mmCIF file with all atom_site columns, C-alpha atoms and ligand atoms in Angstrom:
data_model
loop_
_atom_site.group_PDB
_atom_site.id
_atom_site.type_symbol
_atom_site.label_atom_id
_atom_site.label_alt_id
_atom_site.label_comp_id
_atom_site.label_asym_id
_atom_site.label_entity_id
_atom_site.label_seq_id
_atom_site.pdbx_PDB_ins_code
_atom_site.Cartn_x
_atom_site.Cartn_y
_atom_site.Cartn_z
_atom_site.occupancy
_atom_site.B_iso_or_equiv
_atom_site.pdbx_formal_charge
_atom_site.auth_seq_id
_atom_site.auth_comp_id
_atom_site.auth_asym_id
_atom_site.auth_atom_id
_atom_site.pdbx_PDB_model_num
ATOM   1   C CA . MET A 1 1   ? 6.178   -20.880 -11.755 1.00 90.00 ? 1   MET A CA 1
ATOM   2   C CA . VAL A 1 2   ? 5.091   -17.774 -13.891 1.00 95.00 ? 2   VAL A CA 1
ATOM   3   C CA . LYS A 1 3   ? 5.383   -14.982 -11.198 1.00 98.00 ? 3   LYS A CA 1
ATOM   4   C CA . LEU A 1 4   ? 3.126   -11.742 -11.149 1.00 98.00 ? 4   LEU A CA 1
ATOM   5   C CA . LYS A 1 5   ? 4.864   -8.499  -12.413 1.00 98.00 ? 5   LYS A CA 1
ATOM   6   C CA . VAL A 1 6   ? 4.347   -5.973  -9.931  1.00 99.00 ? 6   VAL A CA 1
ATOM   7   C CA . ALA A 1 7   ? 4.875   -2.107  -10.400 1.00 99.00 ? 7   ALA A CA 1
ATOM   8   C CA . VAL A 1 8   ? 5.141   -0.515  -6.906  1.00 98.00 ? 8   VAL A CA 1
ATOM   9   C CA . LEU A 1 9   ? 4.819   3.479   -6.887  1.00 98.00 ? 9   LEU A CA 1
ATOM   10  C CA . VAL A 1 10  ? 6.568   5.452   -4.174  1.00 98.00 ? 10  VAL A CA 1
ATOM   11  C CA . SER A 1 11  ? 7.388   8.725   -2.906  1.00 98.00 ? 11  SER A CA 1
ATOM   12  C CA . GLY A 1 12  ? 9.311   8.560   0.381   1.00 98.00 ? 12  GLY A CA 1
ATOM   13  C CA . ARG A 1 13  ? 11.402  5.960   2.195   1.00 97.00 ? 13  ARG A CA 1
ATOM   14  C CA . GLY A 1 14  ? 9.898   2.908   0.871   1.00 98.00 ? 14  GLY A CA 1
ATOM   15  C CA . SER A 1 15  ? 9.734   0.554   3.790   1.00 98.00 ? 15  SER A CA 1
ATOM   16  C CA . ASN A 1 16  ? 6.717   -1.122  2.607   1.00 98.00 ? 16  ASN A CA 1
ATOM   17  C CA . MET A 1 17  ? 8.252   -1.606  -0.941  1.00 98.00 ? 17  MET A CA 1
ATOM   18  C CA . GLN A 1 18  ? 11.190  -3.036  0.935   1.00 98.00 ? 18  GLN A CA 1
ATOM   19  C CA . ALA A 1 19  ? 8.957   -5.619  2.654   1.00 98.00 ? 19  ALA A CA 1
ATOM   20  C CA . ILE A 1 20  ? 7.667   -6.831  -0.508  1.00 98.00 ? 20  ILE A CA 1
ATOM   21  C CA . LEU A 1 21  ? 10.907  -6.819  -2.022  1.00 98.00 ? 21  LEU A CA 1
ATOM   22  C CA . ASP A 1 22  ? 12.180  -8.999  1.019   1.00 98.00 ? 22  ASP A CA 1
ATOM   23  C CA . ALA A 1 23  ? 9.373   -11.344 0.399   1.00 98.00 ? 23  ALA A CA 1
ATOM   24  C CA . THR A 1 24  ? 9.923   -12.005 -3.147  1.00 98.00 ? 24  THR A CA 1
ATOM   25  C CA . GLN A 1 25  ? 13.456  -13.154 -2.446  1.00 97.00 ? 25  GLN A CA 1
ATOM   26  C CA . ASP A 1 26  ? 11.723  -16.321 -1.270  1.00 98.00 ? 26  ASP A CA 1
ATOM   27  C CA . PRO A 1 27  ? 11.698  -18.548 -4.656  1.00 98.00 ? 27  PRO A CA 1
ATOM   28  C CA . ASP A 1 28  ? 8.206   -19.849 -3.759  1.00 98.00 ? 28  ASP A CA 1
ATOM   29  C CA . TYR A 1 29  ? 6.683   -16.024 -3.845  1.00 98.00 ? 29  TYR A CA 1
ATOM   30  C CA . PRO A 1 30  ? 4.489   -15.663 -6.623  1.00 98.00 ? 30  PRO A CA 1
ATOM   31  C CA . ALA A 1 31  ? 5.386   -12.195 -7.491  1.00 98.00 ? 31  ALA A CA 1
ATOM   32  C CA . GLU A 1 32  ? 8.185   -10.163 -8.565  1.00 98.00 ? 32  GLU A CA 1
ATOM   33  C CA . ILE A 1 33  ? 8.862   -6.355  -8.586  1.00 98.00 ? 33  ILE A CA 1
ATOM   34  C CA . ALA A 1 34  ? 9.335   -5.353  -12.022 1.00 98.00 ? 34  ALA A CA 1
ATOM   35  C CA . LEU A 1 35  ? 9.194   -1.712  -11.738 1.00 98.00 ? 35  LEU A CA 1
ATOM   36  C CA . VAL A 1 36  ? 9.569   0.983   -9.175  1.00 98.00 ? 36  VAL A CA 1
ATOM   37  C CA . VAL A 1 37  ? 8.002   4.292   -9.792  1.00 98.00 ? 37  VAL A CA 1
ATOM   38  C CA . SER A 1 38  ? 8.833   7.623   -7.947  1.00 98.00 ? 38  SER A CA 1
ATOM   39  C CA . ASN A 1 39  ? 7.305   10.956  -8.517  1.00 98.00 ? 39  ASN A CA 1
ATOM   40  C CA . ILE A 1 40  ? 9.943   12.500  -6.289  1.00 97.00 ? 40  ILE A CA 1
ATOM   41  C CA . GLU A 1 41  ? 13.629  12.336  -7.367  1.00 96.00 ? 41  GLU A CA 1
ATOM   42  C CA . GLY A 1 42  ? 15.803  11.204  -4.857  1.00 96.00 ? 42  GLY A CA 1
ATOM   43  C CA . ALA A 1 43  ? 13.417  9.178   -2.615  1.00 98.00 ? 43  ALA A CA 1
ATOM   44  C CA . ALA A 1 44  ? 15.125  6.621   -0.250  1.00 98.00 ? 44  ALA A CA 1
ATOM   45  C CA . ALA A 1 45  ? 12.780  3.995   -1.946  1.00 98.00 ? 45  ALA A CA 1
ATOM   46  C CA . LEU A 1 46  ? 14.442  4.432   -5.217  1.00 98.00 ? 46  LEU A CA 1
ATOM   47  C CA . ASP A 1 47  ? 17.919  3.665   -3.567  1.00 98.00 ? 47  ASP A CA 1
ATOM   48  C CA . ARG A 1 48  ? 16.750  0.507   -2.054  1.00 98.00 ? 48  ARG A CA 1
ATOM   49  C CA . ALA A 1 49  ? 15.076  -0.606  -5.141  1.00 98.00 ? 49  ALA A CA 1
ATOM   50  C CA . ARG A 1 50  ? 18.399  0.061   -7.322  1.00 98.00 ? 50  ARG A CA 1
ATOM   51  C CA . ASP A 1 51  ? 20.168  -1.878  -4.377  1.00 97.00 ? 51  ASP A CA 1
ATOM   52  C CA . ALA A 1 52  ? 17.930  -5.084  -5.506  1.00 97.00 ? 52  ALA A CA 1
ATOM   53  C CA . ASN A 1 53  ? 18.726  -4.315  -9.121  1.00 98.00 ? 53  ASN A CA 1
ATOM   54  C CA . ILE A 1 54  ? 14.944  -3.183  -9.800  1.00 98.00 ? 54  ILE A CA 1
ATOM   55  C CA . LYS A 1 55  ? 14.299  -1.265  -12.661 1.00 98.00 ? 55  LYS A CA 1
ATOM   56  C CA . THR A 1 56  ? 13.688  2.475   -11.178 1.00 98.00 ? 56  THR A CA 1
ATOM   57  C CA . VAL A 1 57  ? 12.102  5.281   -13.047 1.00 98.00 ? 57  VAL A CA 1
ATOM   58  C CA . THR A 1 58  ? 11.441  8.896   -11.541 1.00 98.00 ? 58  THR A CA 1
ATOM   59  C CA . ILE A 1 59  ? 8.451   10.641  -13.159 1.00 98.00 ? 59  ILE A CA 1
ATOM   60  C CA . ALA A 1 60  ? 8.491   14.224  -11.627 1.00 96.00 ? 60  ALA A CA 1
ATOM   61  C CA . HIS A 1 61  ? 4.764   15.435  -11.525 1.00 92.00 ? 61  HIS A CA 1
ATOM   62  C CA . LYS A 1 62  ? 5.793   19.167  -11.869 1.00 92.00 ? 62  LYS A CA 1
ATOM   63  C CA . ASP A 1 63  ? 6.995   18.414  -15.265 1.00 95.00 ? 63  ASP A CA 1
ATOM   64  C CA . PHE A 1 64  ? 3.497   17.954  -16.303 1.00 97.00 ? 64  PHE A CA 1
ATOM   65  C CA . PRO A 1 65  ? 0.799   20.098  -17.186 1.00 96.00 ? 65  PRO A CA 1
ATOM   66  C CA . ASP A 1 66  ? -2.141  18.143  -15.249 1.00 96.00 ? 66  ASP A CA 1
ATOM   67  C CA . ARG A 1 67  ? -2.845  15.013  -13.379 1.00 95.00 ? 67  ARG A CA 1
ATOM   68  C CA . GLU A 1 68  ? -4.001  13.185  -16.322 1.00 96.00 ? 68  GLU A CA 1
ATOM   69  C CA . SER A 1 69  ? -1.218  13.540  -18.282 1.00 97.00 ? 69  SER A CA 1
ATOM   70  C CA . PHE A 1 70  ? 1.417   12.382  -15.491 1.00 98.00 ? 70  PHE A CA 1
ATOM   71  C CA . ASP A 1 71  ? -0.830  9.462   -14.752 1.00 98.00 ? 71  ASP A CA 1
ATOM   72  C CA . ALA A 1 72  ? -0.698  8.190   -18.404 1.00 98.00 ? 72  ALA A CA 1
ATOM   73  C CA . GLU A 1 73  ? 2.966   8.507   -18.278 1.00 98.00 ? 73  GLU A CA 1
ATOM   74  C CA . VAL A 1 74  ? 2.848   6.100   -15.205 1.00 98.00 ? 74  VAL A CA 1
ATOM   75  C CA . THR A 1 75  ? 0.424   3.869   -16.903 1.00 98.00 ? 75  THR A CA 1
ATOM   76  C CA . ARG A 1 76  ? 2.797   3.767   -20.018 1.00 98.00 ? 76  ARG A CA 1
ATOM   77  C CA . GLU A 1 77  ? 5.731   2.790   -17.990 1.00 98.00 ? 77  GLU A CA 1
ATOM   78  C CA . ILE A 1 78  ? 4.030   0.071   -16.064 1.00 98.00 ? 78  ILE A CA 1
ATOM   79  C CA . LYS A 1 79  ? 2.815   -1.295  -19.106 1.00 98.00 ? 79  LYS A CA 1
ATOM   80  C CA . GLU A 1 80  ? 5.950   -1.314  -20.904 1.00 98.00 ? 80  GLU A CA 1
ATOM   81  C CA . ALA A 1 81  ? 7.261   -3.377  -17.685 1.00 98.00 ? 81  ALA A CA 1
ATOM   82  C CA . GLY A 1 82  ? 4.560   -5.882  -18.196 1.00 98.00 ? 82  GLY A CA 1
ATOM   83  C CA . CYS A 1 83  ? 2.954   -5.156  -14.879 1.00 98.00 ? 83  CYS A CA 1
ATOM   84  C CA . ALA A 1 84  ? -0.387  -6.334  -14.022 1.00 98.00 ? 84  ALA A CA 1
ATOM   85  C CA . LEU A 1 85  ? -0.603  -5.445  -10.320 1.00 99.00 ? 85  LEU A CA 1
ATOM   86  C CA . VAL A 1 86  ? 0.115   -1.648  -9.332  1.00 99.00 ? 86  VAL A CA 1
ATOM   87  C CA . VAL A 1 87  ? 1.206   -1.288  -5.484  1.00 99.00 ? 87  VAL A CA 1
ATOM   88  C CA . LEU A 1 88  ? 0.861   2.126   -3.986  1.00 98.00 ? 88  LEU A CA 1
ATOM   89  C CA . ALA A 1 89  ? 3.553   2.328   -1.228  1.00 98.00 ? 89  ALA A CA 1
ATOM   90  C CA . GLY A 1 90  ? 3.744   5.423   0.349   1.00 98.00 ? 90  GLY A CA 1
ATOM   91  C CA . PHE A 1 91  ? 2.927   7.154   -3.127  1.00 98.00 ? 91  PHE A CA 1
ATOM   92  C CA . MET A 1 92  ? 1.810   10.627  -2.023  1.00 96.00 ? 92  MET A CA 1
ATOM   93  C CA . ARG A 1 93  ? -0.257  11.675  -5.090  1.00 95.00 ? 93  ARG A CA 1
ATOM   94  C CA . LEU A 1 94  ? -3.962  11.392  -5.540  1.00 94.00 ? 94  LEU A CA 1
ATOM   95  C CA . LEU A 1 95  ? -4.511  9.662   -8.741  1.00 96.00 ? 95  LEU A CA 1
ATOM   96  C CA . SER A 1 96  ? -6.895  10.443  -11.484 1.00 97.00 ? 96  SER A CA 1
ATOM   97  C CA . GLU A 1 97  ? -10.434 8.881   -12.184 1.00 97.00 ? 97  GLU A CA 1
ATOM   98  C CA . GLU A 1 98  ? -8.750  7.408   -15.591 1.00 97.00 ? 98  GLU A CA 1
ATOM   99  C CA . PHE A 1 99  ? -5.943  5.925   -13.555 1.00 98.00 ? 99  PHE A CA 1
ATOM   100 C CA . CYS A 1 100 ? -8.024  4.137   -11.162 1.00 98.00 ? 100 CYS A CA 1
ATOM   101 C CA . SER A 1 101 ? -10.581 2.839   -14.012 1.00 98.00 ? 101 SER A CA 1
ATOM   102 C CA . ALA A 1 102 ? -7.434  1.719   -15.996 1.00 98.00 ? 102 ALA A CA 1
ATOM   103 C CA . TRP A 1 103 ? -6.042  -0.343  -13.217 1.00 98.00 ? 103 TRP A CA 1
ATOM   104 C CA . HIS A 1 104 ? -9.496  -1.331  -11.467 1.00 98.00 ? 104 HIS A CA 1
ATOM   105 C CA . ASN A 1 105 ? -9.021  -4.142  -9.142  1.00 98.00 ? 105 ASN A CA 1
ATOM   106 C CA . GLN A 1 106 ? -5.279  -4.325  -10.260 1.00 98.00 ? 106 GLN A CA 1
ATOM   107 C CA . LEU A 1 107 ? -4.257  -1.339  -8.013  1.00 98.00 ? 107 LEU A CA 1
ATOM   108 C CA . ILE A 1 108 ? -3.741  -1.849  -4.266  1.00 98.00 ? 108 ILE A CA 1
ATOM   109 C CA . ASN A 1 109 ? -2.753  0.506   -1.240  1.00 98.00 ? 109 ASN A CA 1
ATOM   110 C CA . ILE A 1 110 ? -1.846  0.439   2.234   1.00 98.00 ? 110 ILE A CA 1
ATOM   111 C CA . HIS A 1 111 ? -3.208  3.128   4.646   1.00 98.00 ? 111 HIS A CA 1
ATOM   112 C CA . PRO A 1 112 ? -2.189  3.100   8.489   1.00 98.00 ? 112 PRO A CA 1
ATOM   113 C CA . SER A 1 113 ? -5.747  2.834   10.245  1.00 98.00 ? 113 SER A CA 1
ATOM   114 C CA . LEU A 1 114 ? -8.617  0.707   10.448  1.00 98.00 ? 114 LEU A CA 1
ATOM   115 C CA . LEU A 1 115 ? -10.645 2.196   7.517   1.00 98.00 ? 115 LEU A CA 1
ATOM   116 C CA . PRO A 1 116 ? -13.001 3.370   6.867   1.00 98.00 ? 116 PRO A CA 1
ATOM   117 C CA . SER A 1 117 ? -12.005 5.307   9.830   1.00 98.00 ? 117 SER A CA 1
ATOM   118 C CA . PHE A 1 118 ? -9.378  7.951   9.710   1.00 98.00 ? 118 PHE A CA 1
ATOM   119 C CA . LYS A 1 119 ? -8.928  8.292   5.944   1.00 98.00 ? 119 LYS A CA 1
ATOM   120 C CA . GLY A 1 120 ? -6.128  10.876  5.001   1.00 97.00 ? 120 GLY A CA 1
ATOM   121 C CA . LEU A 1 121 ? -3.056  12.153  6.526   1.00 96.00 ? 121 LEU A CA 1
ATOM   122 C CA . ASP A 1 122 ? -1.616  12.384  10.152  1.00 95.00 ? 122 ASP A CA 1
ATOM   123 C CA . VAL A 1 123 ? -3.870  9.760   11.519  1.00 98.00 ? 123 VAL A CA 1
ATOM   124 C CA . TYR A 1 124 ? -1.886  8.817   14.378  1.00 98.00 ? 124 TYR A CA 1
ATOM   125 C CA . GLN A 1 125 ? -2.314  11.794  16.614  1.00 98.00 ? 125 GLN A CA 1
ATOM   126 C CA . ARG A 1 126 ? -5.828  11.953  15.314  1.00 98.00 ? 126 ARG A CA 1
ATOM   127 C CA . MET A 1 127 ? -6.418  8.349   16.433  1.00 98.00 ? 127 MET A CA 1
ATOM   128 C CA . ILE A 1 128 ? -4.825  9.104   20.119  1.00 98.00 ? 128 ILE A CA 1
ATOM   129 C CA . ASP A 1 129 ? -6.755  12.335  20.386  1.00 97.00 ? 129 ASP A CA 1
ATOM   130 C CA . ALA A 1 130 ? -10.197 10.642  19.651  1.00 98.00 ? 130 ALA A CA 1
ATOM   131 C CA . GLY A 1 131 ? -9.225  8.030   22.276  1.00 97.00 ? 131 GLY A CA 1
ATOM   132 C CA . VAL A 1 132 ? -9.556  4.915   20.207  1.00 98.00 ? 132 VAL A CA 1
ATOM   133 C CA . ARG A 1 133 ? -7.989  1.852   21.924  1.00 98.00 ? 133 ARG A CA 1
ATOM   134 C CA . PHE A 1 134 ? -7.086  -0.057  18.753  1.00 98.00 ? 134 PHE A CA 1
ATOM   135 C CA . GLY A 1 135 ? -5.724  1.537   15.492  1.00 98.00 ? 135 GLY A CA 1
ATOM   136 C CA . GLY A 1 136 ? -4.247  -0.725  12.560  1.00 98.00 ? 136 GLY A CA 1
ATOM   137 C CA . CYS A 1 137 ? -3.574  -0.843  8.929   1.00 98.00 ? 137 CYS A CA 1
ATOM   138 C CA . THR A 1 138 ? -5.523  -1.777  5.858   1.00 98.00 ? 138 THR A CA 1
ATOM   139 C CA . VAL A 1 139 ? -4.585  -3.074  2.611   1.00 98.00 ? 139 VAL A CA 1
ATOM   140 C CA . HIS A 1 140 ? -7.474  -2.288  0.049   1.00 98.00 ? 140 HIS A CA 1
ATOM   141 C CA . TYR A 1 141 ? -8.019  -1.967  -3.770  1.00 98.00 ? 141 TYR A CA 1
ATOM   142 C CA . VAL A 1 142 ? -8.032  1.758   -4.833  1.00 98.00 ? 142 VAL A CA 1
ATOM   143 C CA . ARG A 1 143 ? -11.083 3.430   -5.937  1.00 98.00 ? 143 ARG A CA 1
ATOM   144 C CA . HIS A 1 144 ? -11.141 7.122   -7.104  1.00 96.00 ? 144 HIS A CA 1
ATOM   145 C CA . GLU A 1 145 ? -12.428 8.591   -3.570  1.00 97.00 ? 145 GLU A CA 1
ATOM   146 C CA . MET A 1 146 ? -9.315  8.613   -1.292  1.00 96.00 ? 146 MET A CA 1
ATOM   147 C CA . ASP A 1 147 ? -8.726  5.550   1.072   1.00 98.00 ? 147 ASP A CA 1
ATOM   148 C CA . THR A 1 148 ? -11.841 3.897   -0.190  1.00 98.00 ? 148 THR A CA 1
ATOM   149 C CA . GLY A 1 149 ? -12.138 0.517   -1.983  1.00 98.00 ? 149 GLY A CA 1
ATOM   150 C CA . PRO A 1 150 ? -12.425 -3.178  -1.138  1.00 98.00 ? 150 PRO A CA 1
ATOM   151 C CA . ILE A 1 151 ? -10.708 -4.208  1.996   1.00 98.00 ? 151 ILE A CA 1
ATOM   152 C CA . ILE A 1 152 ? -8.277  -7.153  1.367   1.00 98.00 ? 152 ILE A CA 1
ATOM   153 C CA . ALA A 1 153 ? -6.837  -7.371  4.981   1.00 98.00 ? 153 ALA A CA 1
ATOM   154 C CA . GLN A 1 154 ? -6.418  -5.494  8.047   1.00 98.00 ? 154 GLN A CA 1
ATOM   155 C CA . ALA A 1 155 ? -4.475  -5.376  11.352  1.00 98.00 ? 155 ALA A CA 1
ATOM   156 C CA . ALA A 1 156 ? -5.412  -4.264  14.538  1.00 98.00 ? 156 ALA A CA 1
ATOM   157 C CA . VAL A 1 157 ? -2.879  -2.475  16.695  1.00 98.00 ? 157 VAL A CA 1
ATOM   158 C CA . PRO A 1 158 ? -3.662  -1.528  20.227  1.00 98.00 ? 158 PRO A CA 1
ATOM   159 C CA . VAL A 1 159 ? -3.001  1.980   21.519  1.00 98.00 ? 159 VAL A CA 1
ATOM   160 C CA . HIS A 1 160 ? -0.420  1.821   24.644  1.00 97.00 ? 160 HIS A CA 1
ATOM   161 C CA . PRO A 1 161 ? -1.019  4.172   27.504  1.00 95.00 ? 161 PRO A CA 1
ATOM   162 C CA . ASP A 1 162 ? 2.490   6.130   26.961  1.00 95.00 ? 162 ASP A CA 1
ATOM   163 C CA . ASP A 1 163 ? 1.835   6.182   23.319  1.00 97.00 ? 163 ASP A CA 1
ATOM   164 C CA . ASP A 1 164 ? 2.900   9.438   21.045  1.00 98.00 ? 164 ASP A CA 1
ATOM   165 C CA . ALA A 1 165 ? 2.142   9.225   17.659  1.00 98.00 ? 165 ALA A CA 1
ATOM   166 C CA . ASP A 1 166 ? 5.582   8.310   16.630  1.00 98.00 ? 166 ASP A CA 1
ATOM   167 C CA . LYS A 1 167 ? 5.470   5.259   19.060  1.00 98.00 ? 167 LYS A CA 1
ATOM   168 C CA . PHE A 1 168 ? 1.978   4.354   17.654  1.00 98.00 ? 168 PHE A CA 1
ATOM   169 C CA . ALA A 1 169 ? 3.289   4.730   13.958  1.00 98.00 ? 169 ALA A CA 1
ATOM   170 C CA . ALA A 1 170 ? 6.283   2.442   14.537  1.00 98.00 ? 170 ALA A CA 1
ATOM   171 C CA . ARG A 1 171 ? 3.986   -0.473  16.001  1.00 98.00 ? 171 ARG A CA 1
ATOM   172 C CA . ILE A 1 172 ? 1.597   -0.041  13.102  1.00 98.00 ? 172 ILE A CA 1
ATOM   173 C CA . LEU A 1 173 ? 4.399   0.087   10.712  1.00 98.00 ? 173 LEU A CA 1
ATOM   174 C CA . GLU A 1 174 ? 5.519   -3.245  11.743  1.00 98.00 ? 174 GLU A CA 1
ATOM   175 C CA . GLN A 1 175 ? 2.075   -4.713  10.904  1.00 98.00 ? 175 GLN A CA 1
ATOM   176 C CA . GLU A 1 176 ? 2.107   -3.038  7.534   1.00 98.00 ? 176 GLU A CA 1
ATOM   177 C CA . HIS A 1 177 ? 5.113   -4.876  6.651   1.00 98.00 ? 177 HIS A CA 1
ATOM   178 C CA . LYS A 1 178 ? 3.320   -8.200  7.410   1.00 98.00 ? 178 LYS A CA 1
ATOM   179 C CA . ILE A 1 179 ? -0.104  -7.672  5.803   1.00 98.00 ? 179 ILE A CA 1
ATOM   180 C CA . TYR A 1 180 ? 1.318   -6.077  2.635   1.00 98.00 ? 180 TYR A CA 1
ATOM   181 C CA . PRO A 1 181 ? 3.439   -8.773  1.508   1.00 98.00 ? 181 PRO A CA 1
ATOM   182 C CA . LEU A 1 182 ? 0.790   -11.176 2.507   1.00 98.00 ? 182 LEU A CA 1
ATOM   183 C CA . ALA A 1 183 ? -2.075  -9.500  0.375   1.00 98.00 ? 183 ALA A CA 1
ATOM   184 C CA . VAL A 1 184 ? 0.208   -9.532  -2.723  1.00 98.00 ? 184 VAL A CA 1
ATOM   185 C CA . LYS A 1 185 ? 0.967   -13.100 -2.355  1.00 98.00 ? 185 LYS A CA 1
ATOM   186 C CA . TRP A 1 186 ? -2.688  -13.651 -2.138  1.00 98.00 ? 186 TRP A CA 1
ATOM   187 C CA . ILE A 1 187 ? -3.515  -11.643 -5.259  1.00 98.00 ? 187 ILE A CA 1
ATOM   188 C CA . ALA A 1 188 ? -0.628  -13.427 -7.314  1.00 98.00 ? 188 ALA A CA 1
ATOM   189 C CA . GLU A 1 189 ? -2.304  -16.965 -6.038  1.00 98.00 ? 189 GLU A CA 1
ATOM   190 C CA . GLY A 1 190 ? -5.467  -15.617 -7.860  1.00 98.00 ? 190 GLY A CA 1
ATOM   191 C CA . ARG A 1 191 ? -7.124  -16.054 -4.269  1.00 98.00 ? 191 ARG A CA 1
ATOM   192 C CA . VAL A 1 192 ? -8.840  -12.565 -4.007  1.00 98.00 ? 192 VAL A CA 1
ATOM   193 C CA . ARG A 1 193 ? -12.238 -11.852 -5.585  1.00 98.00 ? 193 ARG A CA 1
ATOM   194 C CA . VAL A 1 194 ? -14.087 -8.853  -5.581  1.00 98.00 ? 194 VAL A CA 1
ATOM   195 C CA . SER A 1 195 ? -17.633 -8.830  -5.651  1.00 97.00 ? 195 SER A CA 1
ATOM   196 C CA . GLY A 1 196 ? -20.256 -6.077  -4.476  1.00 96.00 ? 196 GLY A CA 1
ATOM   197 C CA . GLU A 1 197 ? -17.081 -3.805  -3.491  1.00 96.00 ? 197 GLU A CA 1
ATOM   198 C CA . VAL A 1 198 ? -16.325 -6.625  -1.119  1.00 98.00 ? 198 VAL A CA 1
ATOM   199 C CA . ALA A 1 199 ? -12.843 -8.781  -1.470  1.00 98.00 ? 199 ALA A CA 1
ATOM   200 C CA . ARG A 1 200 ? -12.937 -11.956 -0.405  1.00 97.00 ? 200 ARG A CA 1
ATOM   201 C CA . VAL A 1 201 ? -9.699  -14.282 -0.227  1.00 98.00 ? 201 VAL A CA 1
ATOM   202 C CA . THR A 1 202 ? -9.992  -18.060 -0.484  1.00 97.00 ? 202 THR A CA 1
ATOM   203 C CA . GLY A 1 203 ? -8.399  -20.471 1.886   1.00 94.00 ? 203 GLY A CA 1
ATOM   204 C CA . ALA A 1 204 ? -7.303  -17.865 4.089   1.00 91.00 ? 204 ALA A CA 1
ATOM   205 C CA . VAL A 1 205 ? -7.641  -18.694 7.939   1.00 90.00 ? 205 VAL A CA 1
ATOM   206 C CA . PRO A 1 206 ? -9.816  -16.115 9.792   1.00 89.00 ? 206 PRO A CA 1
ATOM   207 C CA . ALA A 1 207 ? -8.344  -14.617 12.937  1.00 91.00 ? 207 ALA A CA 1
ATOM   208 C CA . GLU A 1 208 ? -9.984  -15.826 15.926  1.00 93.00 ? 208 GLU A CA 1
ATOM   209 C CA . GLY A 1 209 ? -11.380 -14.369 18.995  1.00 92.00 ? 209 GLY A CA 1
ATOM   210 C CA . ALA A 1 210 ? -11.283 -10.848 20.228  1.00 92.00 ? 210 ALA A CA 1
ATOM   211 C CA . LEU A 1 211 ? -8.574  -8.432  21.679  1.00 93.00 ? 211 LEU A CA 1
ATOM   212 C CA . ILE A 1 212 ? -9.773  -6.052  24.780  1.00 95.00 ? 212 ILE A CA 1
ATOM   213 C CA . ASN A 1 213 ? -7.822  -2.894  25.279  1.00 95.00 ? 213 ASN A CA 1
ATOM   214 C CA . PHE A 1 214 ? -8.993  0.157   27.485  1.00 94.00 ? 214 PHE A CA 1
ATOM   215 C CA . GLN A 1 215 ? -7.479  3.446   28.513  1.00 86.00 ? 215 GLN A CA 1
ATOM   216 C CA . SER A 1 216 ? -5.156  3.114   31.720  1.00 80.00 ? 216 SER A CA 1
HETATM 217 C C1 . GRF B 2 .   ? 2.830   4.168   5.466   1.00 83.28 ? 1   GRF B C1 1
HETATM 218 O O1 . GRF B 2 .   ? 2.738   4.378   6.679   1.00 83.28 ? 1   GRF B O1 1
HETATM 219 C C2 . GRF B 2 .   ? 1.868   3.857   4.790   1.00 83.28 ? 1   GRF B C2 1
HETATM 220 O O2 . GRF B 2 .   ? 0.628   2.942   5.357   1.00 83.28 ? 1   GRF B O2 1
HETATM 221 C C3 . GRF B 2 .   ? 1.344   5.066   4.039   1.00 83.28 ? 1   GRF B C3 1
HETATM 222 O O3 . GRF B 2 .   ? 2.717   5.628   3.683   1.00 83.28 ? 1   GRF B O3 1
HETATM 223 C C4 . GRF B 2 .   ? 3.507   5.454   4.783   1.00 83.28 ? 1   GRF B C4 1
HETATM 224 C C5 . GRF B 2 .   ? 4.883   4.743   3.644   1.00 83.28 ? 1   GRF B C5 1
HETATM 225 O O4 . GRF B 2 .   ? 5.752   4.229   4.508   1.00 83.28 ? 1   GRF B O4 1
HETATM 226 N N1 . GRF B 2 .   ? 0.478   4.772   3.003   1.00 83.28 ? 1   GRF B N1 1
HETATM 227 P P1 . GRF B 2 .   ? 7.055   3.810   3.521   1.00 83.28 ? 1   GRF B P1 1
HETATM 228 O O5 . GRF B 2 .   ? 7.376   4.633   2.577   1.00 83.28 ? 1   GRF B O5 1
HETATM 229 O O6 . GRF B 2 .   ? 6.568   2.438   3.154   1.00 83.28 ? 1   GRF B O6 1
HETATM 230 O O7 . GRF B 2 .   ? 8.144   3.380   4.499   1.00 83.28 ? 1   GRF B O7 1
#
């Protein structure tokens, strides 16, 4: 099987990268991580990647005069590693329009809310404060505008009565670790296509029924 080569871009702890890495241990998984790029030296994600003998590179954004030159260097490394899919996994930098166009429909992100609601940072407390009964997470293709782009998969996660931001975040993260490797698998299998800014997955079984949750 020819595996899809994936580059993962990280800035922090790397638990989503780890979830994908764990999935790649299955010989039947159709993708492999060929490169991990961090903009932060010493990010925990880099240690995890090295432990798995994955090539890592740190490209410190502060060494570059502007966003475009930093992004160009990231692109150069990704191409050199022969990757055809770029996976953002807690990568805490906005990417330039050039980068998003260069990797159009080959660049995905995971965000800890049910997009298009609750874009941006610090989503957990904002969701609790807004009194929503469900949050969740979204895997989506990346467009230049932050937290936009065709949605590949979502998981809905209920808010519990005793939730604080940390408890809610932990429950969402569990689902992130499921849907991100799944979305990468679908892409590697060539089952995801985008038309009219909607992503559709061939052969995926849709969720049935509905969940009900309320404030108690
Ligand atoms: C996750 O919550 C993800 O949704 C967001 O950044 C966080 C990254 O966590 N984009 P990790 O580095 O993958 O553990």
